[in-house]
Amino acid sequence: RRPGRIRLLRSSSGMRGRSLTIEDADVLYAKIFDRLGNPVSASRLEVWQQRCGELREWMQLHNGSFPRRHAKDIVEKQLGNWVYEQVLSYRASKLSQRQLQQLAQIAGMVEHLEARKAQRPSWDERCKQVQ
């Protein structure tokens, strides 16, 4: 299994056993709900892109400082939690190439992700510390 992909288990169109990217799955999800007549407020991709834009604006307004996860301001706290989720996704190699490109357009974000990835020791390193 490749990260960032969804495997199709059933399909009438001969796609069984193949996989979709997360973006393709979001488009498929929206099409299914459109056909069923259920409104879809926003796909995960649209929400992600909106948050990325909010982070870009935040960084510009706050001289390049990142939002804090434990801030009293609810907007800063929510955005700080979103940034933390991106760090976790980056560590697990779950961000798509498109998402990485969008994050790279935010000044200091690549360095922020790399620094957070480097701070976390591997499982083997952690086991050696315990021994």
PDB file of C-alpha atoms in Angstrom:
ATOM      1  CA  ARG A   1       0.000   0.000   0.000  1.00  0.00           C
ATOM      2  CA  ARG A   2       1.219   3.436  -0.866  1.00  0.00           C
ATOM      3  CA  PRO A   3       0.668   6.309   1.580  1.00  0.00           C
ATOM      4  CA  GLY A   4      -1.931   8.867   0.586  1.00  0.00           C
ATOM      5  CA  ARG A   5      -3.924   6.411  -1.532  1.00  0.00           C
ATOM      6  CA  ILE A   6      -7.203   4.579  -1.035  1.00  0.00           C
ATOM      7  CA  ARG A   7      -7.582   1.016  -2.289  1.00  0.00           C
ATOM      8  CA  LEU A   8     -10.806   0.057  -4.076  1.00  0.00           C
ATOM      9  CA  LEU A   9     -12.255  -3.211  -2.808  1.00  0.00           C
ATOM     10  CA  ARG A  10     -15.385  -3.325  -4.959  1.00  0.00           C
ATOM     11  CA  SER A  11     -16.055  -1.850  -8.331  1.00  0.00           C
ATOM     12  CA  SER A  12     -18.343  -2.601 -11.233  1.00  0.00           C
ATOM     13  CA  SER A  13     -16.062  -0.763 -13.656  1.00  0.00           C
ATOM     14  CA  GLY A  14     -13.054  -3.059 -13.467  1.00  0.00           C
ATOM     15  CA  MET A  15     -11.162  -0.824 -11.029  1.00  0.00           C
ATOM     16  CA  ARG A  16     -11.143  -3.442  -8.280  1.00  0.00           C
ATOM     17  CA  GLY A  17      -7.759  -3.689  -6.597  1.00  0.00           C
ATOM     18  CA  ARG A  18      -6.557  -0.332  -7.924  1.00  0.00           C
ATOM     19  CA  SER A  19      -6.029   2.719  -5.771  1.00  0.00           C
ATOM     20  CA  LEU A  20      -7.022   6.386  -5.795  1.00  0.00           C
ATOM     21  CA  THR A  21      -5.216   9.412  -4.478  1.00  0.00           C
ATOM     22  CA  ILE A  22      -6.861  11.240  -1.586  1.00  0.00           C
ATOM     23  CA  GLU A  23      -7.714  14.119  -3.942  1.00  0.00           C
ATOM     24  CA  ASP A  24      -9.399  11.708  -6.393  1.00  0.00           C
ATOM     25  CA  ALA A  25     -11.329  10.134  -3.520  1.00  0.00           C
ATOM     26  CA  ASP A  26     -12.558  13.583  -2.431  1.00  0.00           C
ATOM     27  CA  VAL A  27     -13.799  14.307  -5.957  1.00  0.00           C
ATOM     28  CA  LEU A  28     -15.489  10.897  -6.124  1.00  0.00           C
ATOM     29  CA  TYR A  29     -17.082  11.459  -2.708  1.00  0.00           C
ATOM     30  CA  ALA A  30     -18.494  14.811  -3.810  1.00  0.00           C
ATOM     31  CA  LYS A  31     -19.873  13.314  -7.050  1.00  0.00           C
ATOM     32  CA  ILE A  32     -21.580  10.476  -5.179  1.00  0.00           C
ATOM     33  CA  PHE A  33     -23.291  12.856  -2.780  1.00  0.00           C
ATOM     34  CA  ASP A  34     -24.266  15.180  -5.621  1.00  0.00           C
ATOM     35  CA  ARG A  35     -25.958  12.279  -7.393  1.00  0.00           C
ATOM     36  CA  LEU A  36     -27.765  11.261  -4.221  1.00  0.00           C
ATOM     37  CA  GLY A  37     -29.039  14.796  -3.793  1.00  0.00           C
ATOM     38  CA  ASN A  38     -27.186  15.384  -0.520  1.00  0.00           C
ATOM     39  CA  PRO A  39     -25.372  18.702  -0.253  1.00  0.00           C
ATOM     40  CA  VAL A  40     -21.651  18.495   0.329  1.00  0.00           C
ATOM     41  CA  SER A  41     -20.433  21.548   2.230  1.00  0.00           C
ATOM     42  CA  ALA A  42     -16.784  21.221   1.297  1.00  0.00           C
ATOM     43  CA  SER A  43     -14.425  18.428   0.468  1.00  0.00           C
ATOM     44  CA  ARG A  44     -11.439  17.709   2.677  1.00  0.00           C
ATOM     45  CA  LEU A  45      -9.195  19.139  -0.012  1.00  0.00           C
ATOM     46  CA  GLU A  46     -11.103  22.433  -0.065  1.00  0.00           C
ATOM     47  CA  VAL A  47     -10.994  22.645   3.730  1.00  0.00           C
ATOM     48  CA  TRP A  48      -7.259  21.884   3.687  1.00  0.00           C
ATOM     49  CA  GLN A  49      -6.627  24.582   1.074  1.00  0.00           C
ATOM     50  CA  GLN A  50      -8.672  27.083   3.073  1.00  0.00           C
ATOM     51  CA  ARG A  51      -6.634  26.355   6.214  1.00  0.00           C
ATOM     52  CA  CYS A  52      -3.416  26.683   4.242  1.00  0.00           C
ATOM     53  CA  GLY A  53      -4.545  30.126   3.070  1.00  0.00           C
ATOM     54  CA  GLU A  54      -5.451  31.071   6.641  1.00  0.00           C
ATOM     55  CA  LEU A  55      -1.985  30.026   7.792  1.00  0.00           C
ATOM     56  CA  ARG A  56      -0.383  32.100   5.022  1.00  0.00           C
ATOM     57  CA  GLU A  57      -2.396  35.157   6.145  1.00  0.00           C
ATOM     58  CA  TRP A  58      -1.583  34.491   9.808  1.00  0.00           C
ATOM     59  CA  MET A  59       2.125  34.304   9.097  1.00  0.00           C
ATOM     60  CA  GLN A  60       2.037  37.572   7.155  1.00  0.00           C
ATOM     61  CA  LEU A  61       0.099  39.383   9.898  1.00  0.00           C
ATOM     62  CA  HIS A  62       2.332  38.045  12.685  1.00  0.00           C
ATOM     63  CA  ASN A  63       5.776  38.622  11.162  1.00  0.00           C
ATOM     64  CA  GLY A  64       6.391  34.985  10.279  1.00  0.00           C
ATOM     65  CA  SER A  65       5.569  33.510  13.688  1.00  0.00           C
ATOM     66  CA  PHE A  66       3.591  30.290  13.824  1.00  0.00           C
ATOM     67  CA  PRO A  67       0.248  30.050  15.628  1.00  0.00           C
ATOM     68  CA  ARG A  68       0.426  28.371  19.037  1.00  0.00           C
ATOM     69  CA  ARG A  69      -1.562  25.255  19.865  1.00  0.00           C
ATOM     70  CA  HIS A  70      -2.162  26.343  23.447  1.00  0.00           C
ATOM     71  CA  ALA A  71      -3.077  29.974  22.794  1.00  0.00           C
ATOM     72  CA  LYS A  72      -6.071  31.567  24.512  1.00  0.00           C
ATOM     73  CA  ASP A  73      -7.269  33.036  21.213  1.00  0.00           C
ATOM     74  CA  ILE A  74      -9.513  30.379  19.642  1.00  0.00           C
ATOM     75  CA  VAL A  75      -8.526  31.233  16.048  1.00  0.00           C
ATOM     76  CA  GLU A  76      -4.826  30.960  16.850  1.00  0.00           C
ATOM     77  CA  LYS A  77      -5.406  27.736  18.776  1.00  0.00           C
ATOM     78  CA  GLN A  78      -7.351  26.115  15.926  1.00  0.00           C
ATOM     79  CA  LEU A  79      -4.749  27.130  13.380  1.00  0.00           C
ATOM     80  CA  GLY A  80      -1.948  25.964  15.672  1.00  0.00           C
ATOM     81  CA  ASN A  81      -3.628  22.573  15.958  1.00  0.00           C
ATOM     82  CA  TRP A  82      -3.944  22.411  12.170  1.00  0.00           C
ATOM     83  CA  VAL A  83      -0.228  23.125  11.787  1.00  0.00           C
ATOM     84  CA  TYR A  84       0.500  20.355  14.309  1.00  0.00           C
ATOM     85  CA  GLU A  85      -1.658  17.947  12.271  1.00  0.00           C
ATOM     86  CA  GLN A  86       0.408  18.832   9.202  1.00  0.00           C
ATOM     87  CA  VAL A  87       3.609  18.095  11.120  1.00  0.00           C
ATOM     88  CA  LEU A  88       2.223  14.671  12.086  1.00  0.00           C
ATOM     89  CA  SER A  89       1.132  14.014   8.497  1.00  0.00           C
ATOM     90  CA  TYR A  90       4.566  15.081   7.254  1.00  0.00           C
ATOM     91  CA  ARG A  91       6.312  12.721   9.679  1.00  0.00           C
ATOM     92  CA  ALA A  92       4.107   9.865   8.485  1.00  0.00           C
ATOM     93  CA  SER A  93       4.619  10.831   4.797  1.00  0.00           C
ATOM     94  CA  LYS A  94       0.871  11.357   4.370  1.00  0.00           C
ATOM     95  CA  LEU A  95       0.995  14.759   2.676  1.00  0.00           C
ATOM     96  CA  SER A  96       0.482  14.736  -1.091  1.00  0.00           C
ATOM     97  CA  GLN A  97       3.001  16.376  -3.399  1.00  0.00           C
ATOM     98  CA  ARG A  98       0.457  19.116  -4.031  1.00  0.00           C
ATOM     99  CA  GLN A  99       0.041  19.769  -0.303  1.00  0.00           C
ATOM    100  CA  LEU A 100       3.814  19.876   0.192  1.00  0.00           C
ATOM    101  CA  GLN A 101       4.107  22.403  -2.631  1.00  0.00           C
ATOM    102  CA  GLN A 102       1.427  24.609  -1.109  1.00  0.00           C
ATOM    103  CA  LEU A 103       3.055  24.456   2.328  1.00  0.00           C
ATOM    104  CA  ALA A 104       6.446  25.239   0.781  1.00  0.00           C
ATOM    105  CA  GLN A 105       5.009  28.541  -0.483  1.00  0.00           C
ATOM    106  CA  ILE A 106       4.605  29.679   3.124  1.00  0.00           C
ATOM    107  CA  ALA A 107       7.825  31.249   4.353  1.00  0.00           C
ATOM    108  CA  GLY A 108       9.488  29.102   7.012  1.00  0.00           C
ATOM    109  CA  MET A 109       7.087  26.169   6.749  1.00  0.00           C
ATOM    110  CA  VAL A 110       9.519  23.694   5.173  1.00  0.00           C
ATOM    111  CA  GLU A 111      12.061  24.470   7.881  1.00  0.00           C
ATOM    112  CA  HIS A 112       9.338  24.132  10.527  1.00  0.00           C
ATOM    113  CA  LEU A 113       8.323  20.690   9.234  1.00  0.00           C
ATOM    114  CA  GLU A 114      11.919  19.485   8.914  1.00  0.00           C
ATOM    115  CA  ALA A 115      12.808  20.709  12.403  1.00  0.00           C
ATOM    116  CA  ARG A 116       9.814  18.919  13.912  1.00  0.00           C
ATOM    117  CA  LYS A 117      10.611  15.743  11.982  1.00  0.00           C
ATOM    118  CA  ALA A 118      14.216  15.814  13.167  1.00  0.00           C
ATOM    119  CA  GLN A 119      13.181  16.281  16.813  1.00  0.00           C
ATOM    120  CA  ARG A 120      11.405  12.946  16.969  1.00  0.00           C
ATOM    121  CA  PRO A 121      13.806  10.020  17.428  1.00  0.00           C
ATOM    122  CA  SER A 122      13.105   6.751  15.650  1.00  0.00           C
ATOM    123  CA  TRP A 123      11.624   3.769  17.487  1.00  0.00           C
ATOM    124  CA  ASP A 124      15.011   2.021  17.566  1.00  0.00           C
ATOM    125  CA  GLU A 125      16.706   5.109  18.997  1.00  0.00           C
ATOM    126  CA  ARG A 126      14.046   5.377  21.682  1.00  0.00           C
ATOM    127  CA  CYS A 127      14.459   1.688  22.604  1.00  0.00           C
ATOM    128  CA  LYS A 128      18.238   2.136  22.931  1.00  0.00           C
ATOM    129  CA  GLN A 129      17.671   5.057  25.304  1.00  0.00           C
ATOM    130  CA  VAL A 130      15.556   2.841  27.570  1.00  0.00           C
ATOM    131  CA  GLN A 131      18.111   0.004  27.674  1.00  0.00           C
TER     132      GLN A 131
END
